Every structure is written in C-alpha cells, then in structure tokens.
Amino acid sequence: MTGKKEFTVTVYMQNRTGVLNRVSIIFSRRRVNIESLNVTSSEMPGIKKVVFVLSEAEEAMRKIIRQIEKQIDVLQVYHHINSPVSAIASNN
Ligand SMILES: CC(=O)[C@](C)(O)C(=O)O
C-alpha cells in the first residue's frame, strides 16, 4: 500500500488483564506492524497509558482508531503523525 505515514497512537485504558491484547489484535488483523510499544502507569490511579508507533495509510489508521475507541475499558485515544526527523532538522 502506498502513502503510509508513521503514527504515534496513545491509548488510555483500564488496568485490566487482556485490554492491551484486544487492542493489539485490532492491529494484527489489519496487518499493521507495531514499530514500538510502551506501557506505563498514567497519572490516574488504575489507568494505564499505552503508546504505539505504527506505519499505515491515513484513512486506514482513522478507521482503526475508531475501532479502538469502541473497545470496552478503553477510555481515550490520541494520535498524531510523526514528522520525519530530517524535516525537523531542516527547520533549524
Ligand atoms: C497493559 C496492561 O497492563 C493491561 C491493560 O492491564 C493489560 O492489558 O493486561
């Protein structure tokens, strides 16, 4: 598929076994490879903050994010498109 961009997707979820698994399955079903995954406690007790980095076309990623938002125990999803480091460097 052409036009893939790199996304950072941040998911706040209840600290319950299996929630991360359900979200990960959404990516694997759609053949989206996970570049990076970071799980930490959030500033809210009982809530985990999970940060994914993935490459996908924008429209496909929008659909995936909507699906993640519908998951039980998912509280909030944020995302942004990552600028290439070369673009950031050329601004300086
Ligand atoms: C990632 C984590 O610690 C969770 C949310 O409890 C889980 O999915 O097991």
Short mmCIF file of N, CA, C and O and ligand atoms in Angstrom, two decimals:
data_model
loop_
_atom_site.label_atom_id
_atom_site.label_comp_id
_atom_site.label_asym_id
_atom_site.label_seq_id
_atom_site.Cartn_x
_atom_site.Cartn_y
_atom_site.Cartn_z
N MET A 1 0.85 -1.21 0.00
CA MET A 1 0.00 0.00 0.00
C MET A 1 0.89 1.25 0.00
O MET A 1 1.90 1.30 0.68
N THR A 2 0.52 2.25 -0.78
CA THR A 2 1.33 3.48 -0.85
C THR A 2 0.83 4.50 0.16
O THR A 2 -0.25 4.35 0.73
N GLY A 3 1.63 5.55 0.37
CA GLY A 3 1.22 6.66 1.22
C GLY A 3 1.12 6.36 2.69
O GLY A 3 0.30 6.95 3.38
N LYS A 4 1.93 5.46 3.15
CA LYS A 4 1.94 5.18 4.59
C LYS A 4 2.65 6.29 5.33
O LYS A 4 3.63 6.83 4.85
N LYS A 5 2.12 6.60 6.51
CA LYS A 5 2.75 7.59 7.38
C LYS A 5 2.99 6.95 8.74
O LYS A 5 2.31 5.99 9.08
N GLU A 6 3.92 7.52 9.48
CA GLU A 6 4.18 6.99 10.82
C GLU A 6 3.31 7.72 11.84
O GLU A 6 3.29 8.95 11.87
N PHE A 7 2.59 6.96 12.63
CA PHE A 7 1.69 7.49 13.64
C PHE A 7 2.16 7.13 15.04
O PHE A 7 2.66 6.01 15.26
N THR A 8 1.95 8.04 15.98
CA THR A 8 2.02 7.69 17.39
C THR A 8 0.58 7.66 17.90
O THR A 8 -0.17 8.63 17.71
N VAL A 9 0.18 6.54 18.48
CA VAL A 9 -1.20 6.37 18.99
C VAL A 9 -1.12 6.10 20.49
O VAL A 9 -0.49 5.12 20.92
N THR A 10 -1.71 6.98 21.27
CA THR A 10 -1.69 6.86 22.73
C THR A 10 -3.07 6.43 23.22
O THR A 10 -4.06 7.09 22.91
N VAL A 11 -3.11 5.32 23.95
CA VAL A 11 -4.39 4.76 24.40
C VAL A 11 -4.40 4.69 25.93
O VAL A 11 -3.53 4.05 26.53
N TYR A 12 -5.36 5.37 26.53
CA TYR A 12 -5.56 5.25 27.98
C TYR A 12 -6.58 4.15 28.22
O TYR A 12 -7.66 4.16 27.63
N MET A 13 -6.21 3.17 29.06
CA MET A 13 -7.09 2.01 29.27
C MET A 13 -7.14 1.62 30.74
O MET A 13 -6.21 1.92 31.50
N GLN A 14 -8.24 0.95 31.11
CA GLN A 14 -8.33 0.40 32.47
C GLN A 14 -7.24 -0.63 32.67
O GLN A 14 -6.90 -1.38 31.74
N ASN A 15 -6.69 -0.70 33.86
CA ASN A 15 -5.63 -1.64 34.18
C ASN A 15 -6.23 -3.04 34.43
O ASN A 15 -6.23 -3.53 35.55
N ARG A 16 -6.79 -3.63 33.38
CA ARG A 16 -7.39 -4.97 33.46
C ARG A 16 -6.69 -5.90 32.47
O ARG A 16 -6.42 -5.49 31.33
N THR A 17 -6.46 -7.12 32.90
CA THR A 17 -5.80 -8.10 32.04
C THR A 17 -6.57 -8.26 30.73
O THR A 17 -7.79 -8.43 30.76
N GLY A 18 -5.84 -8.21 29.61
CA GLY A 18 -6.45 -8.51 28.32
C GLY A 18 -6.83 -7.31 27.48
O GLY A 18 -7.16 -7.47 26.30
N VAL A 19 -6.81 -6.13 28.06
CA VAL A 19 -7.22 -4.95 27.27
C VAL A 19 -6.18 -4.66 26.18
O VAL A 19 -6.51 -4.47 25.02
N LEU A 20 -4.89 -4.67 26.57
CA LEU A 20 -3.83 -4.44 25.58
C LEU A 20 -3.90 -5.51 24.48
O LEU A 20 -3.70 -5.20 23.31
N ASN A 21 -4.18 -6.74 24.88
CA ASN A 21 -4.28 -7.83 23.90
C ASN A 21 -5.38 -7.54 22.88
O ASN A 21 -5.18 -7.69 21.67
N ARG A 22 -6.55 -7.09 23.37
CA ARG A 22 -7.66 -6.80 22.44
C ARG A 22 -7.29 -5.68 21.47
O ARG A 22 -7.64 -5.72 20.28
N VAL A 23 -6.58 -4.66 21.96
CA VAL A 23 -6.18 -3.55 21.09
C VAL A 23 -5.13 -4.02 20.07
O VAL A 23 -5.20 -3.71 18.89
N SER A 24 -4.17 -4.83 20.55
CA SER A 24 -3.12 -5.34 19.65
C SER A 24 -3.70 -6.19 18.53
O SER A 24 -3.21 -6.15 17.38
N ILE A 25 -4.73 -6.96 18.84
CA ILE A 25 -5.37 -7.82 17.83
C ILE A 25 -5.99 -6.98 16.71
O ILE A 25 -5.99 -7.39 15.55
N ILE A 26 -6.48 -5.80 17.05
CA ILE A 26 -7.04 -4.91 16.01
C ILE A 26 -5.95 -4.56 14.99
O ILE A 26 -6.18 -4.58 13.78
N PHE A 27 -4.73 -4.31 15.47
CA PHE A 27 -3.62 -4.01 14.55
C PHE A 27 -3.24 -5.24 13.73
O PHE A 27 -3.05 -5.17 12.53
N SER A 28 -3.11 -6.38 14.41
CA SER A 28 -2.62 -7.57 13.68
C SER A 28 -3.64 -8.05 12.65
O SER A 28 -3.26 -8.47 11.56
N ARG A 29 -4.94 -7.97 12.95
CA ARG A 29 -5.97 -8.37 11.97
C ARG A 29 -5.87 -7.55 10.70
O ARG A 29 -6.14 -8.03 9.61
N ARG A 30 -5.51 -6.29 10.84
CA ARG A 30 -5.41 -5.40 9.66
C ARG A 30 -4.00 -5.35 9.11
O ARG A 30 -3.67 -4.48 8.29
N ARG A 31 -3.15 -6.28 9.59
CA ARG A 31 -1.77 -6.41 9.08
C ARG A 31 -0.95 -5.14 9.29
O ARG A 31 -0.15 -4.75 8.44
N VAL A 32 -1.18 -4.47 10.41
CA VAL A 32 -0.38 -3.30 10.76
C VAL A 32 0.71 -3.75 11.73
O VAL A 32 0.42 -4.30 12.80
N ASN A 33 1.95 -3.52 11.34
CA ASN A 33 3.08 -3.92 12.16
C ASN A 33 3.34 -2.87 13.24
O ASN A 33 3.30 -1.68 12.98
N ILE A 34 3.60 -3.33 14.46
CA ILE A 34 3.89 -2.40 15.57
C ILE A 34 5.39 -2.13 15.58
O ILE A 34 6.20 -3.04 15.71
N GLU A 35 5.74 -0.85 15.42
CA GLU A 35 7.16 -0.46 15.42
C GLU A 35 7.68 -0.34 16.85
O GLU A 35 8.84 -0.65 17.13
N SER A 36 6.82 0.15 17.74
CA SER A 36 7.23 0.40 19.11
C SER A 36 6.01 0.37 20.01
O SER A 36 4.91 0.74 19.60
N LEU A 37 6.21 -0.12 21.25
CA LEU A 37 5.10 -0.23 22.21
C LEU A 37 5.63 0.07 23.60
O LEU A 37 6.64 -0.50 24.02
N ASN A 38 4.97 0.99 24.28
CA ASN A 38 5.42 1.40 25.61
C ASN A 38 4.21 1.42 26.55
O ASN A 38 3.20 2.06 26.27
N VAL A 39 4.32 0.68 27.65
CA VAL A 39 3.23 0.62 28.63
C VAL A 39 3.70 1.24 29.94
O VAL A 39 4.73 0.83 30.49
N THR A 40 2.97 2.24 30.41
CA THR A 40 3.31 2.88 31.69
C THR A 40 2.04 3.13 32.49
O THR A 40 0.92 3.09 31.95
N SER A 41 2.21 3.39 33.78
CA SER A 41 1.10 3.89 34.58
C SER A 41 0.82 5.31 34.12
O SER A 41 1.74 6.03 33.75
N SER A 42 -0.44 5.71 34.15
CA SER A 42 -0.74 7.11 33.83
C SER A 42 -0.75 7.89 35.14
O SER A 42 -0.50 7.35 36.21
N GLU A 43 -1.06 9.16 35.05
CA GLU A 43 -1.18 9.98 36.26
C GLU A 43 -2.45 9.66 37.04
O GLU A 43 -2.62 10.12 38.16
N MET A 44 -3.34 8.84 36.44
CA MET A 44 -4.61 8.48 37.10
C MET A 44 -4.50 7.06 37.67
O MET A 44 -4.13 6.14 36.94
N PRO A 45 -4.85 6.86 38.94
CA PRO A 45 -4.77 5.52 39.52
C PRO A 45 -5.64 4.52 38.77
O PRO A 45 -6.78 4.85 38.39
N GLY A 46 -5.11 3.34 38.51
CA GLY A 46 -5.90 2.29 37.84
C GLY A 46 -6.00 2.46 36.33
O GLY A 46 -6.70 1.69 35.68
N ILE A 47 -5.31 3.44 35.78
CA ILE A 47 -5.36 3.68 34.33
C ILE A 47 -3.95 3.54 33.75
O ILE A 47 -3.01 4.18 34.22
N LYS A 48 -3.83 2.70 32.72
CA LYS A 48 -2.56 2.54 32.03
C LYS A 48 -2.52 3.44 30.80
O LYS A 48 -3.56 3.71 30.17
N LYS A 49 -1.30 3.88 30.46
CA LYS A 49 -1.07 4.66 29.24
C LYS A 49 -0.23 3.81 28.31
O LYS A 49 0.88 3.40 28.67
N VAL A 50 -0.76 3.49 27.14
CA VAL A 50 -0.06 2.61 26.19
C VAL A 50 0.20 3.41 24.92
O VAL A 50 -0.74 3.96 24.32
N VAL A 51 1.46 3.49 24.52
CA VAL A 51 1.86 4.29 23.35
C VAL A 51 2.39 3.35 22.25
O VAL A 51 3.36 2.62 22.47
N PHE A 52 1.71 3.37 21.12
CA PHE A 52 2.12 2.58 19.95
C PHE A 52 2.74 3.51 18.91
O PHE A 52 2.26 4.63 18.73
N VAL A 53 3.74 3.01 18.19
CA VAL A 53 4.19 3.68 16.96
C VAL A 53 3.98 2.69 15.82
O VAL A 53 4.37 1.51 15.92
N LEU A 54 3.30 3.15 14.76
CA LEU A 54 2.90 2.27 13.65
C LEU A 54 2.96 3.04 12.34
O LEU A 54 2.82 4.26 12.33
N SER A 55 3.12 2.31 11.25
CA SER A 55 3.05 2.93 9.92
C SER A 55 1.83 2.39 9.18
O SER A 55 1.64 1.18 9.09
N GLU A 56 1.03 3.31 8.67
CA GLU A 56 -0.18 2.92 7.95
C GLU A 56 -0.68 4.11 7.14
O GLU A 56 -0.29 5.26 7.40
N ALA A 57 -1.52 3.85 6.15
CA ALA A 57 -2.16 4.93 5.40
C ALA A 57 -3.13 5.67 6.33
O ALA A 57 -3.72 5.07 7.23
N GLU A 58 -3.30 6.96 6.08
CA GLU A 58 -4.07 7.81 6.99
C GLU A 58 -5.52 7.34 7.16
O GLU A 58 -6.03 7.27 8.28
N GLU A 59 -6.19 7.03 6.05
CA GLU A 59 -7.61 6.66 6.12
C GLU A 59 -7.78 5.34 6.89
O GLU A 59 -8.69 5.20 7.71
N ALA A 60 -6.90 4.38 6.61
CA ALA A 60 -6.96 3.10 7.31
C ALA A 60 -6.73 3.31 8.81
O ALA A 60 -7.41 2.72 9.65
N MET A 61 -5.78 4.17 9.14
CA MET A 61 -5.48 4.42 10.56
C MET A 61 -6.66 5.09 11.26
O MET A 61 -6.97 4.76 12.40
N ARG A 62 -7.34 5.98 10.57
CA ARG A 62 -8.53 6.62 11.16
C ARG A 62 -9.57 5.57 11.54
O ARG A 62 -10.19 5.64 12.61
N LYS A 63 -9.78 4.60 10.66
CA LYS A 63 -10.77 3.53 10.92
C LYS A 63 -10.34 2.68 12.12
O LYS A 63 -11.15 2.30 12.96
N ILE A 64 -9.05 2.37 12.15
CA ILE A 64 -8.52 1.54 13.25
C ILE A 64 -8.70 2.27 14.58
O ILE A 64 -9.12 1.67 15.58
N ILE A 65 -8.42 3.57 14.58
CA ILE A 65 -8.55 4.34 15.82
C ILE A 65 -10.00 4.37 16.29
O ILE A 65 -10.29 4.21 17.47
N ARG A 66 -10.94 4.51 15.35
CA ARG A 66 -12.36 4.48 15.73
C ARG A 66 -12.71 3.14 16.37
O ARG A 66 -13.49 3.08 17.33
N GLN A 67 -12.15 2.07 15.84
CA GLN A 67 -12.42 0.73 16.38
C GLN A 67 -11.84 0.59 17.80
O GLN A 67 -12.48 0.01 18.68
N ILE A 68 -10.65 1.14 18.00
CA ILE A 68 -10.03 1.08 19.33
C ILE A 68 -10.87 1.87 20.34
O ILE A 68 -11.09 1.43 21.47
N GLU A 69 -11.37 3.03 19.90
CA GLU A 69 -12.18 3.87 20.79
C GLU A 69 -13.43 3.16 21.28
O GLU A 69 -13.95 3.46 22.35
N LYS A 70 -13.94 2.21 20.49
CA LYS A 70 -15.17 1.50 20.86
C LYS A 70 -14.93 0.36 21.84
O LYS A 70 -15.89 -0.22 22.35
N GLN A 71 -13.68 0.02 22.08
CA GLN A 71 -13.38 -1.11 22.96
C GLN A 71 -13.79 -0.81 24.40
O GLN A 71 -13.54 0.28 24.92
N ILE A 72 -14.36 -1.80 25.03
CA ILE A 72 -14.64 -1.71 26.46
C ILE A 72 -13.31 -1.57 27.19
O ILE A 72 -12.32 -2.19 26.81
N ASP A 73 -13.28 -0.72 28.22
CA ASP A 73 -12.09 -0.45 29.05
C ASP A 73 -11.08 0.47 28.38
O ASP A 73 -10.05 0.77 28.97
N VAL A 74 -11.36 0.93 27.15
CA VAL A 74 -10.54 1.98 26.54
C VAL A 74 -11.21 3.31 26.85
O VAL A 74 -12.40 3.50 26.58
N LEU A 75 -10.45 4.23 27.45
CA LEU A 75 -11.03 5.49 27.92
C LEU A 75 -10.84 6.62 26.92
O LEU A 75 -11.74 7.43 26.71
N GLN A 76 -9.63 6.68 26.33
CA GLN A 76 -9.32 7.82 25.46
C GLN A 76 -8.21 7.42 24.49
O GLN A 76 -7.31 6.68 24.88
N VAL A 77 -8.30 7.88 23.26
CA VAL A 77 -7.26 7.61 22.26
C VAL A 77 -6.82 8.94 21.64
O VAL A 77 -7.67 9.72 21.20
N TYR A 78 -5.52 9.18 21.65
CA TYR A 78 -4.94 10.35 20.98
C TYR A 78 -4.00 9.86 19.89
O TYR A 78 -3.40 8.80 20.03
N HIS A 79 -3.87 10.63 18.81
CA HIS A 79 -2.88 10.23 17.82
C HIS A 79 -2.28 11.46 17.14
O HIS A 79 -2.89 12.53 17.12
N HIS A 80 -1.10 11.28 16.63
CA HIS A 80 -0.52 12.30 15.74
C HIS A 80 0.36 11.62 14.71
O HIS A 80 0.77 10.47 14.88
N ILE A 81 0.61 12.36 13.61
CA ILE A 81 1.51 11.87 12.56
C ILE A 81 2.91 12.38 12.89
O ILE A 81 3.08 13.55 13.21
N ASN A 82 3.87 11.48 12.85
CA ASN A 82 5.26 11.86 13.19
C ASN A 82 5.94 12.46 11.96
O ASN A 82 5.92 11.87 10.88
N SER A 83 6.53 13.64 12.16
CA SER A 83 7.34 14.23 11.08
C SER A 83 8.64 13.46 10.97
O SER A 83 9.19 13.07 11.99
N PRO A 84 9.14 13.27 9.75
CA PRO A 84 10.47 12.67 9.63
C PRO A 84 11.49 13.54 10.35
O PRO A 84 11.38 14.77 10.32
N VAL A 85 12.47 12.92 10.98
CA VAL A 85 13.49 13.68 11.70
C VAL A 85 14.20 14.64 10.75
O VAL A 85 14.54 15.76 11.12
N SER A 86 14.38 14.22 9.47
CA SER A 86 15.06 15.09 8.51
C SER A 86 14.30 16.40 8.30
O SER A 86 14.90 17.46 8.14
N ALA A 87 12.95 16.33 8.35
CA ALA A 87 12.14 17.56 8.18
C ALA A 87 12.31 18.48 9.38
O ALA A 87 12.39 19.69 9.24
N ILE A 88 12.38 17.89 10.57
CA ILE A 88 12.57 18.69 11.78
C ILE A 88 13.95 19.35 11.74
O ILE A 88 14.10 20.54 11.99
N ALA A 89 14.96 18.57 11.33
CA ALA A 89 16.34 19.08 11.32
C ALA A 89 16.49 20.23 10.33
O ALA A 89 17.19 21.21 10.61
N SER A 90 15.79 20.16 9.18
CA SER A 90 15.95 21.21 8.17
C SER A 90 15.26 22.51 8.58
O SER A 90 15.48 23.55 7.98
N ASN A 91 14.40 22.48 9.61
CA ASN A 91 13.77 23.70 10.12
C ASN A 91 14.69 24.48 11.04
O ASN A 91 14.38 25.60 11.41
N ASN A 92 15.78 23.88 11.47
CA ASN A 92 16.65 24.54 12.44
C ASN A 92 17.80 25.29 11.74
O ASN A 92 18.12 25.04 10.61
C1 LIG B 1 -1.26 -3.39 29.58
C2 LIG B 1 -1.81 -3.79 30.86
O1 LIG B 1 -1.13 -3.80 31.84
C3 LIG B 1 -3.25 -4.20 30.94
C4 LIG B 1 -4.11 -3.06 30.48
O2 LIG B 1 -3.58 -4.49 32.27
C5 LIG B 1 -3.48 -5.46 30.13
O3 LIG B 1 -3.96 -5.38 29.03
O4 LIG B 1 -3.10 -6.52 30.64
#
